Amino acid sequence: MDFPQYFPKNTGVVTGLVGAMGGLGGFFPPLLLGSFRDRVGVIWPGFVLLAAVSAILWKLNARVFLPQREAAEAVMSREHSRKVTHLRAGAFATSMTALLGAAIVIGSRNLQNFDAALVIYTFATIFMVWGVAYHYAVWLEKPPTRLYWRRTWDLLRRQGIRGLALAVKSGVTHVAFQTFIAKRSHLRWWMHQLIFWGCLLAVAITFPLVFGWVHFRSAPNDQMLYVSYVFGFPVASFKIRTVLSWTIFHGLDIAAVMVLIGIFLALWRRLRDQGAQAVQSFAMDFFPLILLTAISVTGLALTASTMWLRGNFYDFLSILHAITVVAGLLYLPFGKFFHIFQRPAQLGVKLYQAEGSTDPGALCIRCGERFASEMHIHDLQTVLRELDFDYTMSEATTWQDVCPPCKRKSLATTQLRLRKELHGTAAD
């Protein structure tokens, strides 16, 4: 396989890994580490040296090989480019899944703390991670997204501390608290916040427990004392039959109630808001709510069976709950829930807007007014060319060099002229 052809951004790294599998690369690292152990008594300087060599290769790849491969990809056929994109996405998704599998094995102390009864959730999560990573990698290869992604990292390096502070601030306001929704409607804000934090709380509790990263045991000398272990290490203890223990053991129930309240607000809005009714669909608006409702209700039913029904129907309810959770995990990469992973990219848009506000700006060729940043218009023209949209008006100007008000005026003027010509022709 021609690795530089399919992985141009990692030519040096991938080639080095391939070389390490055989030939000189197969015995040089162990030889180097053994030499440090025999001569110095420690091996960590060898790892530092290998890491430095890898960093140099990465820099060389970014400066020399990557521009050459990107130039070659610019003239690549669309069909071949699509195949390359999907191959890279599959490789990235597989590597992320492998890392998750390794993290599960290591974090659970070689599966010592892994609960085999939860294996169905583990496999569903692994498939979900593969799907999300694959979809995200393909999404990042789309011309508009790719440009924004590269601009984001470039602006972070260029703006330094100021850019990092803006990214953190935007993360709090636009990702965590979603204040932009509150400006539209307080009802929508409460709906989003309850569903968002409810799901986040459920994920934070469920995944570490399923993977065996977190578990609880009774203290050897006190059966009323629970010890919590993280990655096999005791980190905290608490008395049972207290407010704290009740909150910990019912964390998923609290999350389910939050989600159900958010779903009720969402349905209330959709039944009363005519604007929402005009654009809603079952697949994108109602099915996700039905799925979240099924997961939350069956989860609460398990608690009800344990507390009030003496375990009756628990087996059936546990299977039903597992089906709903697995369905939700498998739906997540390719349904509406995928926007959860897209939302953090909004941070790059804020950096982009902040940088654009400082440049001279793009002036309309018709009225001479500033209507956007130079960077925005230049990037827009670049993306449109990549998508084979030609808006050229002359050798030096394009339709994107006209401000929106002047575009509307131009369209109105053209329509009036065409109407006049048609009426004139009809009159003749």
PDB file of C-alpha atoms in Angstrom, residues 61-186:
ATOM      1  CA  ASN A  61       6.614  15.727   7.053  1.00  0.00           C
ATOM      2  CA  ALA A  62       4.610  18.922   7.652  1.00  0.00           C
ATOM      3  CA  ARG A  63       7.168  21.112   5.869  1.00  0.00           C
ATOM      4  CA  VAL A  64       8.204  18.906   2.926  1.00  0.00           C
ATOM      5  CA  PHE A  65       5.969  15.910   2.233  1.00  0.00           C
ATOM      6  CA  LEU A  66       2.559  17.316   3.117  1.00  0.00           C
ATOM      7  CA  PRO A  67       2.613  20.269   0.655  1.00  0.00           C
ATOM      8  CA  GLN A  68       3.716  17.914  -2.118  1.00  0.00           C
ATOM      9  CA  ARG A  69       0.930  15.442  -1.414  1.00  0.00           C
ATOM     10  CA  GLU A  70      -1.708  18.184  -1.103  1.00  0.00           C
ATOM     11  CA  ALA A  71      -0.640  19.543  -4.483  1.00  0.00           C
ATOM     12  CA  ALA A  72      -1.005  16.058  -5.941  1.00  0.00           C
ATOM     13  CA  GLU A  73      -4.441  15.655  -4.342  1.00  0.00           C
ATOM     14  CA  ALA A  74      -5.588  18.927  -5.907  1.00  0.00           C
ATOM     15  CA  VAL A  75      -5.525  17.279  -9.346  1.00  0.00           C
ATOM     16  CA  MET A  76      -6.850  13.931  -8.127  1.00  0.00           C
ATOM     17  CA  SER A  77     -10.097  12.661  -9.625  1.00  0.00           C
ATOM     18  CA  ARG A  78     -13.212  13.140  -7.505  1.00  0.00           C
ATOM     19  CA  GLU A  79     -13.940   9.415  -7.311  1.00  0.00           C
ATOM     20  CA  HIS A  80     -10.416   8.610  -6.157  1.00  0.00           C
ATOM     21  CA  SER A  81     -10.499  11.481  -3.676  1.00  0.00           C
ATOM     22  CA  ARG A  82     -13.734  10.117  -2.219  1.00  0.00           C
ATOM     23  CA  LYS A  83     -12.203   6.657  -1.814  1.00  0.00           C
ATOM     24  CA  VAL A  84      -9.156   8.140  -0.108  1.00  0.00           C
ATOM     25  CA  THR A  85     -11.377  10.127   2.269  1.00  0.00           C
ATOM     26  CA  HIS A  86     -13.356   7.058   3.323  1.00  0.00           C
ATOM     27  CA  LEU A  87     -10.186   4.983   3.717  1.00  0.00           C
ATOM     28  CA  ARG A  88      -8.629   7.578   6.009  1.00  0.00           C
ATOM     29  CA  ALA A  89     -11.855   7.884   7.974  1.00  0.00           C
ATOM     30  CA  GLY A  90     -12.020   4.111   8.407  1.00  0.00           C
ATOM     31  CA  ALA A  91      -8.399   3.956   9.553  1.00  0.00           C
ATOM     32  CA  PHE A  92      -8.964   6.813  12.014  1.00  0.00           C
ATOM     33  CA  ALA A  93     -12.136   5.204  13.382  1.00  0.00           C
ATOM     34  CA  THR A  94     -10.399   1.850  13.762  1.00  0.00           C
ATOM     35  CA  SER A  95      -7.490   3.434  15.625  1.00  0.00           C
ATOM     36  CA  MET A  96      -9.871   5.264  17.991  1.00  0.00           C
ATOM     37  CA  THR A  97     -11.743   2.018  18.636  1.00  0.00           C
ATOM     38  CA  ALA A  98      -8.478   0.196  19.314  1.00  0.00           C
ATOM     39  CA  LEU A  99      -7.458   2.912  21.779  1.00  0.00           C
ATOM     40  CA  LEU A 100     -10.800   2.573  23.553  1.00  0.00           C
ATOM     41  CA  GLY A 101     -10.394  -1.203  23.749  1.00  0.00           C
ATOM     42  CA  ALA A 102      -6.906  -0.803  25.194  1.00  0.00           C
ATOM     43  CA  ALA A 103      -8.185   1.789  27.678  1.00  0.00           C
ATOM     44  CA  ILE A 104     -10.931  -0.599  28.818  1.00  0.00           C
ATOM     45  CA  VAL A 105      -8.469  -3.443  29.363  1.00  0.00           C
ATOM     46  CA  ILE A 106      -5.883  -1.274  31.127  1.00  0.00           C
ATOM     47  CA  GLY A 107      -8.371   0.817  33.128  1.00  0.00           C
ATOM     48  CA  SER A 108     -10.171  -2.263  34.444  1.00  0.00           C
ATOM     49  CA  ARG A 109      -6.891  -3.860  35.542  1.00  0.00           C
ATOM     50  CA  ASN A 110      -6.795  -6.426  32.744  1.00  0.00           C
ATOM     51  CA  LEU A 111     -10.605  -6.846  32.960  1.00  0.00           C
ATOM     52  CA  GLN A 112     -10.366  -7.738  36.642  1.00  0.00           C
ATOM     53  CA  ASN A 113     -12.915  -5.035  37.516  1.00  0.00           C
ATOM     54  CA  PHE A 114     -14.968  -5.475  34.336  1.00  0.00           C
ATOM     55  CA  ASP A 115     -18.565  -6.629  34.845  1.00  0.00           C
ATOM     56  CA  ALA A 116     -19.332  -9.281  32.221  1.00  0.00           C
ATOM     57  CA  ALA A 117     -23.063  -8.631  32.628  1.00  0.00           C
ATOM     58  CA  LEU A 118     -22.528  -5.233  30.980  1.00  0.00           C
ATOM     59  CA  VAL A 119     -20.663  -6.566  27.955  1.00  0.00           C
ATOM     60  CA  ILE A 120     -23.557  -5.729  25.616  1.00  0.00           C
ATOM     61  CA  TYR A 121     -23.217  -2.045  26.539  1.00  0.00           C
ATOM     62  CA  THR A 122     -19.475  -2.244  25.973  1.00  0.00           C
ATOM     63  CA  PHE A 123     -19.780  -3.626  22.458  1.00  0.00           C
ATOM     64  CA  ALA A 124     -22.511  -1.115  21.608  1.00  0.00           C
ATOM     65  CA  THR A 125     -20.248   1.692  22.815  1.00  0.00           C
ATOM     66  CA  ILE A 126     -17.345   0.374  20.745  1.00  0.00           C
ATOM     67  CA  PHE A 127     -19.516   0.354  17.619  1.00  0.00           C
ATOM     68  CA  MET A 128     -20.758   3.835  18.512  1.00  0.00           C
ATOM     69  CA  VAL A 129     -17.205   5.164  18.881  1.00  0.00           C
ATOM     70  CA  TRP A 130     -16.247   3.697  15.509  1.00  0.00           C
ATOM     71  CA  GLY A 131     -19.280   5.291  13.862  1.00  0.00           C
ATOM     72  CA  VAL A 132     -18.746   8.693  15.473  1.00  0.00           C
ATOM     73  CA  ALA A 133     -15.037   8.741  14.621  1.00  0.00           C
ATOM     74  CA  TYR A 134     -15.734   7.681  11.034  1.00  0.00           C
ATOM     75  CA  HIS A 135     -18.514  10.216  10.525  1.00  0.00           C
ATOM     76  CA  TYR A 136     -16.468  12.979  12.162  1.00  0.00           C
ATOM     77  CA  ALA A 137     -13.426  12.246   9.998  1.00  0.00           C
ATOM     78  CA  VAL A 138     -15.541  12.303   6.821  1.00  0.00           C
ATOM     79  CA  TRP A 139     -17.229  15.511   7.986  1.00  0.00           C
ATOM     80  CA  LEU A 140     -13.847  17.162   8.550  1.00  0.00           C
ATOM     81  CA  GLU A 141     -12.820  16.341   4.977  1.00  0.00           C
ATOM     82  CA  LYS A 142     -15.664  18.358   3.470  1.00  0.00           C
ATOM     83  CA  PRO A 143     -14.197  21.563   1.959  1.00  0.00           C
ATOM     84  CA  PRO A 144     -16.017  24.110   4.198  1.00  0.00           C
ATOM     85  CA  THR A 145     -15.423  22.115   7.382  1.00  0.00           C
ATOM     86  CA  ARG A 146     -11.820  21.358   6.482  1.00  0.00           C
ATOM     87  CA  LEU A 147     -11.076  25.032   5.906  1.00  0.00           C
ATOM     88  CA  TYR A 148     -12.695  26.082   9.196  1.00  0.00           C
ATOM     89  CA  TRP A 149     -10.840  23.305  11.017  1.00  0.00           C
ATOM     90  CA  ARG A 150      -7.448  24.379   9.681  1.00  0.00           C
ATOM     91  CA  ARG A 151      -8.215  28.035  10.287  1.00  0.00           C
ATOM     92  CA  THR A 152      -9.144  27.260  13.899  1.00  0.00           C
ATOM     93  CA  TRP A 153      -5.784  25.701  14.739  1.00  0.00           C
ATOM     94  CA  ASP A 154      -3.922  28.355  12.761  1.00  0.00           C
ATOM     95  CA  LEU A 155      -5.753  31.144  14.605  1.00  0.00           C
ATOM     96  CA  LEU A 156      -5.127  29.481  17.978  1.00  0.00           C
ATOM     97  CA  ARG A 157      -1.393  29.463  17.255  1.00  0.00           C
ATOM     98  CA  ARG A 158      -1.482  33.007  15.912  1.00  0.00           C
ATOM     99  CA  GLN A 159      -3.610  34.571  18.660  1.00  0.00           C
ATOM    100  CA  GLY A 160      -1.891  32.737  21.510  1.00  0.00           C
ATOM    101  CA  ILE A 161      -3.261  33.411  24.991  1.00  0.00           C
ATOM    102  CA  ARG A 162      -5.931  35.764  23.646  1.00  0.00           C
ATOM    103  CA  GLY A 163      -7.275  33.103  21.308  1.00  0.00           C
ATOM    104  CA  LEU A 164      -7.177  30.435  24.022  1.00  0.00           C
ATOM    105  CA  ALA A 165      -9.085  32.713  26.417  1.00  0.00           C
ATOM    106  CA  LEU A 166     -11.707  33.401  23.740  1.00  0.00           C
ATOM    107  CA  ALA A 167     -12.043  29.663  23.032  1.00  0.00           C
ATOM    108  CA  VAL A 168     -12.544  28.908  26.745  1.00  0.00           C
ATOM    109  CA  LYS A 169     -15.089  31.713  27.098  1.00  0.00           C
ATOM    110  CA  SER A 170     -16.970  30.533  24.011  1.00  0.00           C
ATOM    111  CA  GLY A 171     -16.876  26.973  25.324  1.00  0.00           C
ATOM    112  CA  VAL A 172     -18.599  28.082  28.523  1.00  0.00           C
ATOM    113  CA  THR A 173     -21.195  30.320  26.861  1.00  0.00           C
ATOM    114  CA  HIS A 174     -21.920  28.395  23.645  1.00  0.00           C
ATOM    115  CA  VAL A 175     -21.293  24.743  24.583  1.00  0.00           C
ATOM    116  CA  ALA A 176     -21.919  24.431  28.318  1.00  0.00           C
ATOM    117  CA  PHE A 177     -24.628  27.039  28.958  1.00  0.00           C
ATOM    118  CA  GLN A 178     -25.784  27.678  25.361  1.00  0.00           C
ATOM    119  CA  THR A 179     -26.680  31.308  26.054  1.00  0.00           C
ATOM    120  CA  PHE A 180     -27.390  31.928  22.373  1.00  0.00           C
ATOM    121  CA  ILE A 181     -30.516  29.756  22.734  1.00  0.00           C
ATOM    122  CA  ALA A 182     -31.748  31.828  25.691  1.00  0.00           C
ATOM    123  CA  LYS A 183     -31.769  34.890  23.428  1.00  0.00           C
ATOM    124  CA  ARG A 184     -34.291  33.132  21.171  1.00  0.00           C
ATOM    125  CA  SER A 185     -36.512  31.537  23.804  1.00  0.00           C
ATOM    126  CA  HIS A 186     -36.164  30.794  27.514  1.00  0.00           C
TER     127      HIS A 186
END
